[in-house]
Amino acid sequence: MKALIFDCDGVLADTELDGHLVAFNETFEHFGLPFRWSVEEYGELLAVGGGKERFIAYIGDHPEYRDAIPESLEDFVVKVHAEKTRRYIDRVDKGLLPGRPGIARLITEALDQGWQVAVASTSALNSVEAVLAAAVGPKTRERLAGVWAGDMARAKKPAPDIYLLAMEGVGVDAENVVVVEDSNTGARAAAAANVRYLVTLSTFTTNEEFPRATSVVTNLGEPGAPAAVREGADVRRDGMITVESLDEILSLPLPN
């Protein structure tokens, strides 16, 4: 059995800039907090896996805002994240975050050729489900082996926990898995899970380094709109990542 496992944010859709960041800043305004995250700040915060964890890290680095928190940080972050998630899903449902090039095509191809397909993300489960349904459609979503997200794993990326959990759930070993990631944090998680992985660059990750990736591409490619290879093996077929590309990735050495 072969499995193709996708990260969500930046992979299924370019969600961070026009989705999560907007929703966070709207939420900060909603709660009367005296700060907003700039694009540059948010790009740095993406090194922290998980939305709740990002908020906690930011407050920890900016003690001047601690008095603006109306209750314990542990309780307040739950409320902030719930409101942010609601606003984020509303943007997804309005069609403001379309799937990235090649996502729906490759998932359908892999399913049709007998691959197990899953999503493993440290974002909230309902956020991931909304993006997935928008990117591939509800019928294709029903064909997937599962979605592992949010707090299902004990440790967030770059720990490998969410990928190990997904592989266990799908019932496939690391030798037969290809992961698709977009960030250095996610790539480190995939490498720690000892699986082969492909990187498809997103808005906030174009300048990151991925020394252990099998291949780094601009996107997965569509007919007439080829992806470009930034580094690593060129496994494209007519400018696209295909099931044949995935088979070639599985023939290459594991990251070490």
Coordinates of C-alpha atoms in Angstrom, one line a residue:
M1 CA 0.0 0.0 0.0
K2 CA 1.2 3.5 -0.9
A3 CA 0.2 6.7 0.8
L4 CA 0.2 10.4 -0.1
I5 CA -0.1 12.7 2.9
F6 CA -0.6 16.4 2.6
D7 CA 0.0 19.2 5.0
C8 CA -2.9 21.8 4.8
D9 CA -1.9 25.4 5.2
G10 CA 0.2 26.5 2.3
V11 CA -0.2 23.2 0.5
L12 CA -3.9 22.6 -0.1
A13 CA -4.4 26.3 -0.4
D14 CA -2.2 29.4 0.2
T15 CA -4.1 30.0 3.4
E16 CA -1.7 32.0 5.6
L17 CA -1.7 35.5 4.1
D18 CA -5.3 35.9 3.1
G19 CA -6.8 33.5 5.6
H20 CA -5.2 32.9 9.0
L21 CA -3.5 36.3 9.3
V22 CA -6.6 38.2 8.4
A23 CA -8.7 36.1 10.8
F24 CA -6.2 36.6 13.6
N25 CA -6.2 40.4 13.2
E26 CA -10.0 40.5 13.0
T27 CA -10.1 38.5 16.2
F28 CA -7.6 40.8 18.0
E29 CA -9.9 43.7 17.1
H30 CA -13.0 41.8 18.2
F31 CA -11.5 41.2 21.7
G32 CA -10.1 44.8 21.9
L33 CA -6.5 43.8 22.0
P34 CA -4.0 46.6 21.3
F35 CA -1.9 44.9 18.6
R36 CA -2.2 43.6 15.1
W37 CA 0.3 41.2 13.4
S38 CA 2.1 42.6 10.3
V39 CA 2.9 40.3 7.4
E40 CA 6.6 40.3 8.5
E41 CA 5.7 39.4 12.1
Y42 CA 3.4 36.6 11.0
G43 CA 6.0 35.2 8.7
E44 CA 8.3 34.8 11.7
L45 CA 5.6 33.4 13.9
L46 CA 5.0 30.6 11.4
A47 CA 8.1 28.9 12.8
V48 CA 5.8 28.0 15.8
G49 CA 3.5 25.1 15.0
G50 CA -0.2 25.7 15.8
G51 CA -2.3 28.8 16.1
K52 CA -2.8 28.7 19.9
E53 CA 0.9 28.2 20.3
R54 CA 1.7 31.2 18.1
F55 CA -0.5 33.4 20.2
I56 CA 1.1 32.2 23.4
A57 CA 4.6 32.7 22.0
Y58 CA 3.7 36.2 20.9
I59 CA 2.4 37.3 24.3
G60 CA 5.5 35.7 25.9
D61 CA 7.8 37.8 23.6
H62 CA 5.7 40.9 24.3
P63 CA 5.1 41.2 28.0
E64 CA 3.8 44.8 27.5
Y65 CA 0.6 43.3 26.2
R66 CA 0.1 40.9 29.1
D67 CA -2.2 43.3 31.0
A68 CA -4.5 43.4 28.0
I69 CA -5.4 39.7 28.5
P70 CA -8.6 39.8 30.6
E71 CA -8.1 36.4 32.2
S72 CA -5.6 33.6 32.4
L73 CA -3.7 33.2 29.2
E74 CA -4.5 29.5 29.2
D75 CA -8.3 30.2 29.2
F76 CA -8.1 33.3 26.9
V77 CA -6.1 31.6 24.1
V78 CA -8.9 29.0 23.8
K79 CA -11.5 31.8 23.2
V80 CA -9.2 33.7 20.8
H81 CA -8.5 30.6 18.8
A82 CA -12.1 29.6 18.6
E83 CA -13.1 33.1 17.3
K84 CA -10.2 33.1 14.9
T85 CA -11.2 29.7 13.5
R86 CA -14.8 30.8 13.0
R87 CA -13.7 33.8 11.1
Y88 CA -11.2 31.8 9.1
I89 CA -13.8 29.1 8.1
D90 CA -16.1 31.9 7.0
R91 CA -13.5 33.2 4.6
V92 CA -13.0 29.6 3.3
D93 CA -16.7 29.1 2.8
K94 CA -16.9 32.4 0.9
G95 CA -14.4 31.0 -1.7
L96 CA -11.7 33.4 -0.7
L97 CA -9.0 30.7 -0.4
P98 CA -9.1 28.4 -3.6
G99 CA -7.0 25.3 -3.8
R100 CA -3.5 25.6 -5.1
P101 CA -2.5 24.5 -8.6
G102 CA -2.4 20.7 -9.0
I103 CA -4.0 19.8 -5.7
A104 CA -7.3 18.5 -6.9
R105 CA -5.8 16.9 -9.9
L106 CA -3.0 15.0 -8.1
I107 CA -5.3 13.8 -5.3
T108 CA -7.8 12.4 -7.8
E109 CA -5.1 10.7 -9.8
A110 CA -3.6 9.1 -6.7
L111 CA -7.0 7.9 -5.5
D112 CA -7.9 6.5 -8.9
Q113 CA -4.6 4.5 -9.0
G114 CA -5.1 3.0 -5.5
W115 CA -3.1 5.2 -3.3
Q116 CA -4.3 6.1 0.2
V117 CA -4.5 9.9 0.6
A118 CA -4.6 11.7 3.9
V119 CA -4.1 15.1 5.4
A120 CA -1.9 15.7 8.5
S121 CA -1.8 19.3 9.9
T122 CA -1.3 21.0 13.2
S123 CA -4.1 23.5 12.4
A124 CA -7.6 23.0 14.0
L125 CA -9.5 20.1 12.6
N126 CA -12.6 22.1 11.5
S127 CA -10.3 24.6 9.7
V128 CA -8.5 21.8 7.8
E129 CA -11.8 20.1 6.9
A130 CA -13.1 23.4 5.4
V131 CA -10.0 24.0 3.3
L132 CA -9.9 20.4 2.1
A133 CA -13.6 20.4 1.0
A134 CA -13.1 23.7 -0.8
A135 CA -9.9 22.5 -2.5
V136 CA -11.1 19.1 -3.8
G137 CA -14.9 19.1 -3.3
P138 CA -17.0 17.1 -0.8
K139 CA -17.2 13.9 -3.0
T140 CA -13.4 13.6 -3.3
R141 CA -13.1 14.4 0.5
E142 CA -15.2 11.3 1.2
R143 CA -12.6 9.2 -0.6
L144 CA -9.7 10.2 1.6
A145 CA -8.3 7.8 4.2
G146 CA -8.6 10.5 6.9
V147 CA -7.6 13.8 8.3
W148 CA -5.3 14.1 11.3
A149 CA -5.1 17.6 12.7
G150 CA -5.1 20.0 15.6
D151 CA -4.5 18.6 19.0
M152 CA -4.7 14.9 18.0
A153 CA -0.9 14.7 18.4
R154 CA 0.9 15.4 21.6
A155 CA 3.5 17.6 20.0
K156 CA 3.1 20.0 17.1
K157 CA 5.5 20.3 14.1
P158 CA 8.5 20.2 13.8
A159 CA 7.9 17.2 15.9
P160 CA 6.9 14.2 13.7
D161 CA 4.0 13.2 15.9
I162 CA 1.1 14.2 13.5
Y163 CA 2.8 12.3 10.6
L164 CA 3.4 9.2 12.7
L165 CA -0.2 9.3 13.8
A166 CA -1.5 9.6 10.3
M167 CA 0.7 6.7 9.0
E168 CA -0.6 4.6 11.9
G169 CA -4.1 5.5 11.1
V170 CA -3.7 4.8 7.4
G171 CA -1.9 1.6 8.1
V172 CA 1.2 2.2 5.9
D173 CA 4.9 2.2 6.8
A174 CA 7.3 5.0 6.1
E175 CA 8.9 3.3 3.2
N176 CA 5.7 3.7 1.1
V177 CA 4.8 7.3 2.1
V178 CA 5.3 10.6 0.2
V179 CA 4.5 13.8 2.2
V180 CA 3.8 17.1 0.6
E181 CA 4.9 20.1 2.7
D182 CA 5.5 23.8 2.1
S183 CA 7.5 25.0 5.1
N184 CA 10.8 24.3 6.8
T185 CA 8.9 23.5 10.0
G186 CA 6.8 21.0 8.2
A187 CA 9.7 19.6 6.3
R188 CA 11.6 19.0 9.5
A189 CA 8.5 17.1 10.8
A190 CA 8.4 14.9 7.7
A191 CA 12.2 14.3 7.9
A192 CA 11.9 13.3 11.6
A193 CA 9.2 10.8 10.6
N194 CA 11.7 9.3 8.2
V195 CA 9.5 9.7 5.1
R196 CA 10.3 11.0 1.6
Y197 CA 8.8 14.5 1.0
L198 CA 8.2 17.0 -1.7
V199 CA 8.0 20.7 -1.0
T200 CA 5.6 23.0 -2.8
L201 CA 6.6 26.6 -2.0
S202 CA 4.0 29.0 -0.6
T203 CA 3.8 32.8 0.0
F204 CA 5.8 32.7 3.3
T205 CA 8.2 30.0 2.4
T206 CA 9.8 31.0 -0.8
N207 CA 13.1 31.9 0.9
E208 CA 13.3 28.9 3.3
E209 CA 15.8 26.1 2.9
F210 CA 14.9 22.4 2.5
P211 CA 18.2 20.5 2.4
R212 CA 16.6 17.1 3.0
A213 CA 13.6 17.4 0.5
T214 CA 13.5 15.1 -2.5
S215 CA 12.4 18.0 -4.6
V216 CA 11.3 21.7 -4.1
V217 CA 8.8 23.0 -6.7
T218 CA 6.8 26.2 -7.0
N219 CA 3.6 24.2 -7.1
L220 CA 2.3 20.9 -8.3
G221 CA 1.5 22.1 -11.8
E222 CA -1.4 22.0 -14.1
P223 CA -1.7 21.3 -17.9
G224 CA -0.5 24.4 -19.6
A225 CA 0.8 25.9 -16.4
P226 CA 4.0 24.0 -15.5
A227 CA 5.6 24.0 -12.1
A228 CA 9.3 25.0 -11.8
V229 CA 11.9 23.1 -9.8
R230 CA 13.9 25.2 -7.3
E231 CA 16.1 22.5 -6.1
G232 CA 16.4 18.7 -5.8
A233 CA 15.3 16.0 -8.2
D234 CA 13.2 17.0 -11.2
V235 CA 10.4 14.5 -10.9
R236 CA 7.9 16.4 -13.0
R237 CA 6.0 14.9 -15.9
D238 CA 5.1 17.6 -18.6
G239 CA 5.7 20.2 -15.9
M240 CA 3.4 18.5 -13.4
I241 CA 3.8 16.3 -10.3
T242 CA 1.9 13.1 -11.2
V243 CA 1.4 9.6 -9.7
E244 CA 4.4 8.6 -11.8
S245 CA 6.4 11.4 -10.1
L246 CA 5.4 10.0 -6.7
D247 CA 6.5 6.5 -7.7
E248 CA 9.9 8.0 -8.7
I249 CA 10.1 9.8 -5.3
L250 CA 9.6 6.4 -3.6
S251 CA 12.5 5.0 -5.5
L252 CA 14.9 7.6 -4.0
P253 CA 16.7 7.3 -0.7
L254 CA 15.0 8.3 2.5
P255 CA 16.1 11.5 4.2
N256 CA 18.9 11.1 6.7

